[in-house]
CSV table of C-alpha atoms and ligand atoms in Angstrom, one decimal:
chain,number,residue,atom,x,y,z
A,1,MET,CA,150.5,99.1,83.2
A,2,SER,CA,148.5,102.2,82.3
A,3,ARG,CA,145.7,103.5,84.5
A,4,ALA,CA,142.3,103.9,82.7
A,5,ARG,CA,141.2,107.6,82.2
A,6,PHE,CA,137.9,109.1,81.4
A,7,LEU,CA,138.1,110.6,77.9
A,8,GLY,CA,134.4,111.6,77.5
A,9,THR,CA,131.0,111.3,79.0
A,10,GLY,CA,127.4,111.6,77.7
A,11,PHE,CA,123.8,110.8,78.6
A,12,ALA,CA,120.4,110.5,77.0
A,13,VAL,CA,116.9,110.3,78.5
A,14,PRO,CA,113.5,110.0,76.8
A,15,ASP,CA,111.7,113.3,76.2
A,16,ARG,CA,108.5,112.1,77.9
A,17,VAL,CA,108.3,113.6,81.4
A,18,VAL,CA,106.2,111.8,83.9
A,19,THR,CA,105.3,113.9,87.0
A,20,ASN,CA,104.2,112.7,90.4
A,21,ASP,CA,100.8,114.0,89.6
A,22,ASP,CA,100.7,111.8,86.4
A,23,LEU,CA,101.4,108.8,88.7
A,24,SER,CA,98.7,109.9,91.2
A,25,ALA,CA,96.2,109.6,88.3
A,26,LEU,CA,97.2,105.9,87.9
A,27,MET,CA,97.6,104.7,91.5
A,28,ASP,CA,96.9,105.6,95.1
A,29,THR,CA,99.9,107.9,95.7
A,30,SER,CA,100.6,111.6,96.0
A,31,ASP,CA,103.2,114.2,95.0
A,32,GLU,CA,103.7,114.8,98.7
A,33,TRP,CA,104.4,111.2,99.5
A,34,ILE,CA,106.8,110.7,96.6
A,35,ARG,CA,108.7,114.0,97.3
A,36,THR,CA,109.1,113.4,101.0
A,37,ARG,CA,110.0,109.7,100.9
A,38,THR,CA,112.2,109.7,97.8
A,39,GLY,CA,113.0,113.3,96.7
A,40,ILE,CA,111.7,112.6,93.2
A,41,GLN,CA,109.7,115.3,91.4
A,42,GLU,CA,109.6,113.9,87.9
A,43,ARG,CA,111.2,111.1,85.8
A,44,ARG,CA,111.5,110.1,82.2
A,45,TRP,CA,109.7,107.1,80.7
A,46,VAL,CA,110.0,105.9,77.1
A,47,ARG,CA,107.3,106.1,74.6
A,48,GLU,CA,106.2,102.9,72.8
A,49,GLY,CA,108.9,101.9,70.2
A,50,GLU,CA,111.9,103.5,72.0
A,51,THR,CA,114.6,101.0,73.1
A,52,GLY,CA,117.3,100.8,75.7
A,53,ALA,CA,119.9,100.3,73.0
A,54,GLY,CA,118.5,103.4,71.2
A,55,LEU,CA,119.0,105.5,74.3
A,56,ALA,CA,122.5,104.0,74.8
A,57,ASP,CA,123.4,104.9,71.3
A,58,GLN,CA,122.5,108.6,71.9
A,59,ALA,CA,124.5,108.6,75.2
A,60,ALA,CA,127.4,106.8,73.6
A,61,ARG,CA,127.6,109.3,70.6
A,62,ARG,CA,127.7,112.2,73.1
A,63,ALA,CA,130.4,110.6,75.1
A,64,LEU,CA,132.4,109.8,71.9
A,65,GLU,CA,132.0,113.4,70.7
A,66,ALA,CA,133.2,114.7,74.1
A,67,ALA,CA,136.2,112.4,73.8
A,68,GLY,CA,136.9,113.6,70.2
A,69,LEU,CA,136.6,110.0,68.9
A,70,GLU,CA,134.6,108.3,66.1
A,71,PRO,CA,132.7,105.1,66.9
A,72,GLY,CA,135.2,103.2,64.7
A,73,GLU,CA,138.0,104.1,67.1
A,74,LEU,CA,136.5,102.0,69.9
A,75,ASP,CA,138.1,98.6,70.8
A,76,ALA,CA,135.4,97.2,73.0
A,77,ILE,CA,131.9,97.8,74.6
A,78,VAL,CA,131.0,97.0,78.1
A,79,TYR,CA,127.2,97.4,78.6
A,80,ALA,CA,125.5,97.3,82.0
A,81,THR,CA,121.8,96.9,82.1
A,82,SER,CA,119.3,94.8,84.1
A,83,THR,CA,116.6,95.5,81.5
A,84,PRO,CA,117.9,94.3,78.1
A,85,ASP,CA,115.6,94.9,75.2
A,86,HIS,CA,115.4,91.1,74.8
A,87,PHE,CA,116.1,88.0,76.9
A,88,ALA,CA,119.0,87.2,74.5
A,89,PRO,CA,121.3,88.4,73.1
A,90,GLY,CA,122.3,91.2,75.5
A,91,ASN,CA,122.1,94.8,74.5
A,92,GLY,CA,125.8,95.2,73.8
A,93,VAL,CA,125.5,93.9,70.3
A,94,TYR,CA,122.4,96.0,69.6
A,95,LEU,CA,124.3,99.1,70.6
A,96,GLN,CA,127.3,97.9,68.5
A,97,ARG,CA,125.0,97.5,65.5
A,98,LEU,CA,123.5,101.1,66.0
A,99,LEU,CA,127.0,102.5,66.3
A,100,GLY,CA,128.1,100.6,63.2
A,101,VAL,CA,131.2,99.0,64.8
A,102,GLY,CA,130.7,95.4,64.0
A,103,GLY,CA,133.6,93.1,64.9
A,104,ILE,CA,134.7,94.5,68.2
A,105,PRO,CA,133.9,92.6,71.4
A,106,SER,CA,130.9,93.5,73.4
A,107,ILE,CA,130.3,92.4,77.0
A,108,ASP,CA,127.0,92.6,78.9
A,109,ILE,CA,127.0,93.1,82.7
A,110,ARG,CA,123.9,92.1,84.7
A,111,ASN,CA,124.5,93.8,88.0
A,112,GLN,CA,121.5,96.1,88.3
A,113,CYS,CA,122.1,99.3,90.3
A,114,SER,CA,125.8,98.5,90.7
A,115,GLY,CA,126.1,97.6,87.0
A,116,PHE,CA,128.0,100.7,86.0
A,117,ILE,CA,130.6,100.4,88.8
A,118,TYR,CA,131.2,96.7,87.8
A,119,ALA,CA,131.3,97.6,84.1
A,120,LEU,CA,133.9,100.3,84.8
A,121,SER,CA,136.0,97.8,86.7
A,122,VAL,CA,135.9,95.4,83.8
A,123,ALA,CA,136.9,98.1,81.3
A,124,ASP,CA,139.6,99.3,83.6
A,125,ALA,CA,141.1,95.8,83.8
A,126,PHE,CA,141.1,95.5,80.0
A,127,ILE,CA,142.9,98.8,79.7
A,128,ARG,CA,145.4,98.2,82.4
A,129,CYS,CA,146.4,94.8,81.0
A,130,GLY,CA,146.8,96.3,77.6
A,131,GLN,CA,144.2,94.1,75.9
A,132,PHE,CA,142.0,97.1,74.7
A,133,ARG,CA,142.8,100.8,74.5
A,134,ARG,CA,139.5,102.6,74.1
A,135,VAL,CA,136.5,101.1,75.8
A,136,LEU,CA,132.9,102.4,75.8
A,137,VAL,CA,131.2,101.8,79.1
A,138,VAL,CA,127.4,102.1,79.2
A,139,GLY,CA,124.8,102.0,81.9
A,140,ALA,CA,121.3,102.1,80.5
A,141,GLU,CA,117.8,101.0,81.6
A,142,LEU,CA,114.2,100.9,80.6
A,143,GLN,CA,112.5,100.3,83.9
A,144,SER,CA,109.2,101.8,83.0
A,145,THR,CA,108.1,98.9,80.9
A,146,GLY,CA,108.5,96.6,83.9
A,147,MET,CA,106.5,98.6,86.4
A,148,ASP,CA,103.2,97.7,87.8
A,149,VAL,CA,101.5,101.1,87.5
A,150,SER,CA,98.5,100.1,89.7
A,151,THR,CA,98.5,100.7,93.5
A,152,ARG,CA,99.9,97.2,93.9
A,153,GLY,CA,103.2,98.4,92.4
A,154,ARG,CA,103.4,101.8,93.9
A,155,ASN,CA,106.5,101.3,96.0
A,156,THR,CA,108.6,100.7,92.9
A,157,ALA,CA,106.6,102.4,90.1
A,158,VAL,CA,107.1,105.9,91.6
A,159,ILE,CA,110.9,105.4,91.9
A,160,PHE,CA,112.3,103.6,88.9
A,161,ALA,CA,112.8,105.3,85.5
A,162,ASP,CA,114.5,105.2,82.1
A,163,GLY,CA,117.8,106.6,80.9
A,164,ALA,CA,121.3,105.9,79.6
A,165,GLY,CA,124.7,107.2,80.4
A,166,ALA,CA,128.0,106.4,78.8
A,167,VAL,CA,131.7,107.1,79.2
A,168,VAL,CA,134.7,106.4,77.0
A,169,LEU,CA,137.8,105.1,78.9
A,170,GLY,CA,141.3,105.0,77.5
A,171,PRO,CA,144.9,104.6,78.8
A,172,GLY,CA,146.3,107.6,80.6
A,173,ASN,CA,149.9,108.7,80.9
A,174,ASP,CA,149.9,110.4,84.2
A,175,GLU,CA,148.4,110.2,87.7
A,176,ARG,CA,144.9,110.8,86.4
A,177,GLY,CA,142.3,108.0,86.1
A,178,LEU,CA,140.7,105.2,88.0
A,179,LEU,CA,142.7,104.7,91.3
A,180,ALA,CA,140.8,102.0,93.2
A,181,PHE,CA,137.7,99.8,93.2
A,182,ASP,CA,135.8,98.2,96.0
A,183,LEU,CA,133.3,95.5,94.9
A,184,HIS,CA,131.0,93.2,96.9
A,185,GLY,CA,128.0,91.0,96.6
A,186,ASP,CA,125.7,89.0,98.9
A,187,GLY,CA,123.2,86.6,97.3
A,188,THR,CA,121.6,86.0,100.7
A,189,TYR,CA,119.3,88.9,99.8
A,190,ALA,CA,118.7,88.1,96.1
A,191,GLU,CA,114.9,88.1,96.4
A,192,LYS,CA,114.8,91.5,98.3
A,193,LEU,CA,114.9,93.3,95.0
A,194,TRP,CA,114.3,91.2,91.9
A,195,VAL,CA,112.3,90.2,88.9
A,196,ASP,CA,111.2,86.6,89.3
A,197,ALA,CA,110.0,85.9,85.7
A,198,PRO,CA,110.6,85.2,82.9
A,199,GLY,CA,113.2,82.7,84.1
A,200,SER,CA,114.9,79.7,82.6
A,201,MET,CA,114.0,77.6,85.6
A,202,TYR,CA,110.3,77.8,84.6
A,203,HIS,CA,108.7,75.7,81.8
A,204,PRO,CA,107.6,77.8,80.0
A,205,ARG,CA,109.7,80.7,81.1
A,206,VAL,CA,106.7,82.8,81.9
A,207,SER,CA,103.1,81.7,82.4
A,208,HIS,CA,99.7,83.3,82.5
A,209,GLU,CA,99.6,82.6,86.2
A,210,GLN,CA,102.9,84.4,86.9
A,211,ILE,CA,101.7,87.4,84.9
A,212,GLU,CA,98.4,87.5,86.7
A,213,ALA,CA,100.3,87.4,90.0
A,214,GLY,CA,102.6,90.2,88.8
A,215,ARG,CA,105.8,88.1,89.1
A,216,HIS,CA,107.2,89.7,86.0
A,217,PHE,CA,107.3,93.1,87.7
A,218,LEU,CA,110.2,94.5,89.7
A,219,ASP,CA,109.6,93.5,93.3
A,220,MET,CA,111.4,95.2,96.2
A,221,ASP,CA,111.4,95.0,100.0
A,222,GLY,CA,112.1,98.8,100.2
A,223,LYS,CA,112.9,99.0,103.9
A,224,GLU,CA,115.4,96.1,103.8
A,225,VAL,CA,117.2,97.6,100.7
A,226,PHE,CA,117.2,101.0,102.4
A,227,ARG,CA,118.8,99.7,105.6
A,228,HIS,CA,121.6,97.9,103.8
A,229,ALA,CA,122.2,100.7,101.2
A,230,VAL,CA,122.8,103.4,103.8
A,231,ALA,CA,125.5,101.2,105.5
A,232,ARG,CA,127.2,99.6,102.6
A,233,MET,CA,127.8,102.7,100.4
A,234,PRO,CA,129.6,104.8,102.9
A,235,GLU,CA,131.7,101.8,104.0
A,236,SER,CA,132.6,101.2,100.4
A,237,VAL,CA,133.6,104.8,99.8
A,238,LEU,CA,135.8,104.7,102.8
A,239,ALA,CA,137.4,101.5,101.5
A,240,VAL,CA,138.5,103.1,98.2
A,241,LEU,CA,139.7,106.2,100.0
A,242,ALA,CA,141.7,104.2,102.5
A,243,ALA,CA,143.2,102.1,99.7
A,244,THR,CA,144.8,105.3,98.4
A,245,GLY,CA,145.5,106.9,101.8
A,246,GLN,CA,142.8,109.6,101.5
A,247,THR,CA,139.8,110.7,103.5
A,248,PRO,CA,136.3,112.1,102.6
A,249,ALA,CA,137.7,115.6,103.1
A,250,ASP,CA,139.9,115.0,100.1
A,251,LEU,CA,136.9,114.4,97.8
A,252,ARG,CA,135.8,117.1,95.3
A,253,LEU,CA,132.7,115.1,94.5
A,254,LEU,CA,130.7,112.1,95.5
A,255,VAL,CA,128.3,110.7,92.9
A,256,ALA,CA,126.2,108.0,94.5
A,257,HIS,CA,123.7,105.8,92.7
A,258,GLN,CA,120.5,107.8,92.7
A,259,ALA,CA,118.3,105.4,94.6
A,260,ASN,CA,116.5,107.7,97.0
A,261,LEU,CA,117.4,111.3,98.1
A,262,ARG,CA,117.1,110.2,101.7
A,263,ILE,CA,119.7,107.5,101.1
A,264,THR,CA,122.2,110.0,99.6
A,265,GLU,CA,121.6,112.4,102.4
A,266,MET,CA,122.4,109.7,105.0
A,267,ILE,CA,125.6,108.8,103.1
A,268,GLN,CA,126.5,112.5,103.1
A,269,ARG,CA,126.0,112.7,106.9
A,270,THR,CA,127.9,109.5,107.6
A,271,LEU,CA,130.9,110.7,105.5
A,272,GLN,CA,130.6,114.2,106.9
A,273,LEU,CA,130.6,115.7,103.4
A,274,ARG,CA,129.5,119.3,102.6
A,275,ASP,CA,126.6,119.9,100.2
A,276,ASP,CA,129.0,121.0,97.4
A,277,GLN,CA,130.8,117.6,97.6
A,278,VAL,CA,127.6,115.6,96.8
A,279,TYR,CA,125.6,115.7,93.5
A,280,ASN,CA,122.0,114.7,93.3
A,281,ASN,CA,119.7,114.7,90.3
A,282,ILE,CA,117.1,112.1,91.4
A,283,MET,CA,114.6,114.9,91.6
A,284,ARG,CA,114.5,115.1,87.8
A,285,TYR,CA,115.2,111.6,86.7
A,286,GLY,CA,114.1,109.2,89.4
A,287,ASN,CA,116.1,106.0,89.9
A,288,THR,CA,117.6,104.9,86.6
A,289,THR,CA,119.5,101.9,88.0
A,290,ALA,CA,122.7,101.3,86.1
A,291,ALA,CA,122.3,104.6,84.3
A,292,SER,CA,122.1,106.9,87.3
A,293,ILE,CA,125.8,107.3,87.9
A,294,PRO,CA,126.9,108.0,84.3
A,295,ILE,CA,124.0,110.4,83.9
A,296,ALA,CA,124.9,112.3,87.0
A,297,LEU,CA,128.6,112.3,86.1
A,298,ASP,CA,128.0,113.8,82.7
A,299,GLU,CA,125.9,116.5,84.2
A,300,CYS,CA,128.7,117.3,86.6
A,301,VAL,CA,131.3,117.3,83.9
A,302,ARG,CA,129.3,119.6,81.6
A,303,ALA,CA,128.5,122.0,84.5
A,304,GLY,CA,132.1,122.3,85.5
A,305,ARG,CA,131.6,120.6,88.8
A,306,VAL,CA,134.4,118.1,88.0
A,307,ARG,CA,137.7,119.4,86.6
A,308,ALA,CA,141.0,117.8,85.7
A,309,GLY,CA,142.8,116.7,88.9
A,310,ASP,CA,139.7,116.5,91.1
A,311,LEU,CA,139.2,113.5,93.3
A,312,VAL,CA,135.8,111.9,92.6
A,313,ALA,CA,134.1,108.9,94.3
A,314,LEU,CA,131.4,106.8,92.6
A,315,THR,CA,129.3,104.4,94.7
A,316,ALA,CA,126.3,102.1,94.2
A,317,PHE,CA,124.2,99.6,96.0
A,318,GLY,CA,121.3,97.5,94.7
A,319,SER,CA,119.7,94.2,93.6
A,320,GLY,CA,121.9,91.2,94.3
A,321,PHE,CA,122.7,92.5,96.8
A,322,LEU,CA,125.6,94.0,94.9
A,323,TRP,CA,127.5,97.1,95.8
A,324,GLY,CA,130.8,98.9,95.3
A,325,SER,CA,132.7,102.1,94.6
A,326,ALA,CA,135.3,103.5,92.3
A,327,LEU,CA,137.8,106.3,93.1
A,328,VAL,CA,138.9,108.6,90.2
A,329,ARG,CA,141.5,111.3,89.9
A,330,TRP,CA,139.7,113.2,87.1
B,401,LIG,O1,118.1,101.3,93.4
B,401,LIG,C1,118.6,100.6,94.5
B,401,LIG,C2,117.7,99.9,95.3
B,401,LIG,N1,116.5,100.7,95.7
B,401,LIG,C3,116.6,101.5,96.8
B,401,LIG,O2,117.6,101.8,97.4
B,401,LIG,C4,115.2,101.9,97.4
B,401,LIG,C5,115.3,101.7,98.9
B,401,LIG,N2,114.0,101.9,99.6
B,401,LIG,C6,113.3,103.1,99.6
B,401,LIG,O3,113.7,104.0,98.9
B,401,LIG,C7,112.1,103.2,100.4
B,401,LIG,O4,112.0,102.0,101.3
B,401,LIG,C8,110.8,103.4,99.7
B,401,LIG,C9,110.8,104.8,99.1
B,401,LIG,C10,110.6,102.3,98.6
B,401,LIG,C11,109.6,103.3,100.6
B,401,LIG,O5,109.7,104.2,101.6
B,401,LIG,P1,109.5,103.8,103.2
B,401,LIG,O6,109.6,105.0,104.0
B,401,LIG,O7,110.4,102.7,103.5
B,401,LIG,O8,108.0,103.4,103.1
B,401,LIG,P2,107.3,102.0,103.4
B,401,LIG,O9,107.6,101.0,102.4
B,401,LIG,O10,107.6,101.6,104.9
B,401,LIG,O11,105.8,102.4,103.3
B,401,LIG,C12,105.2,103.3,104.3
B,401,LIG,C13,103.7,103.4,103.9
B,401,LIG,C14,103.0,102.1,103.7
B,401,LIG,O12,101.7,102.2,104.2
B,401,LIG,P3,101.3,101.7,105.6
B,401,LIG,O13,101.6,100.3,105.6
B,401,LIG,O14,102.2,102.5,106.6
B,401,LIG,O15,99.9,102.1,105.7
B,401,LIG,C15,103.0,101.9,102.2
B,401,LIG,O16,102.0,101.1,101.8
B,401,LIG,O17,103.7,104.1,102.6
B,401,LIG,C16,102.9,103.3,101.7
B,401,LIG,N3,103.4,103.5,100.3
B,401,LIG,C17,103.0,104.5,99.6
B,401,LIG,N4,102.1,105.5,99.8
B,401,LIG,C18,101.9,106.3,98.8
B,401,LIG,C19,104.3,102.8,99.7
B,401,LIG,N5,104.5,103.3,98.5
B,401,LIG,C20,103.7,104.4,98.4
B,401,LIG,C21,103.4,105.3,97.4
B,401,LIG,N6,102.5,106.3,97.6
B,401,LIG,N7,104.1,105.3,96.2
């Protein structure tokens, strides 16, 4: 069995920058509140007509270029998003169409902020068992189109944003690659961070009443999510390290889901990591859900913060609740 290795990374974000002051013009909030409570200074939101699959296409092409591969050399796509362009089909086939690689399998993962970690684990399993060799793994979101930009929605609208990240995985022939996964879920908390409608349990799937009540917007109990996030992510990082007989001191880099700068700082303190062992870019992109880890990873790779042989941990927590980590020998 061959361990799955990262062959290339890439990301894409919309060119429309939305600052905290831009949001203050729409709702009762302030640059000071957003910076101190979340660390976010600006984020990217799509313009009308841009799609999640379109952003994923740009990110995927950059990852393929970094890997030195053509789209036609891919064997499968695993696409994580909680915000598909349509209710059905999922975004994987739209990306496939844009890449011009009809015929290969495409799998959609609906695991929100943890979607990229889960998608990696699926791709890793395919590669290890020899079913597919080169797998494109994408985390992409368009959150801005599901935000309530009035004061009613301010606890989510200032946080969530748009973007796409992609990696190409392939079989390795040495010790480098994905070493361990730790995956969890607890549906007890499903309604703590969710989008109620549209839903197939409703006839029709979305009604005027639901829209008036704002039940089609992302809804979050921020304090409850925060409380669990700061406990579960460090636990999960320690689990993947323990599975391979290592400790936080062995990490070159931790890339945590960019949910809130305060959350990442608490994870850093719990794991007793130095500043140079932790990467944050939430200041510039906000919380891009399934896209945040692959976006951060690509920035680290291109800036030389991750080099061959480095030990890297990826961790996420979010809606579900779902959480988990991956440990990589880069
Ligand atoms: O992606 C993975 C899942 N998501 C997360 O991990 C996010 C986790 N949660 C959080 O990051 C934080 O809970 C938030 C940033 C969402 C909120 O921060 P908080 O420190 O927990 O604030 P809070 O919700 O307790 O609200 C404090 C006050 C409230 O006013 P009162 O009741 O004290 O008068 C809110 O109404 O801040 C108010 N508030 C705002 N004020 C200005 C909430 N949102 C805003 C806002 N601007 N955008």
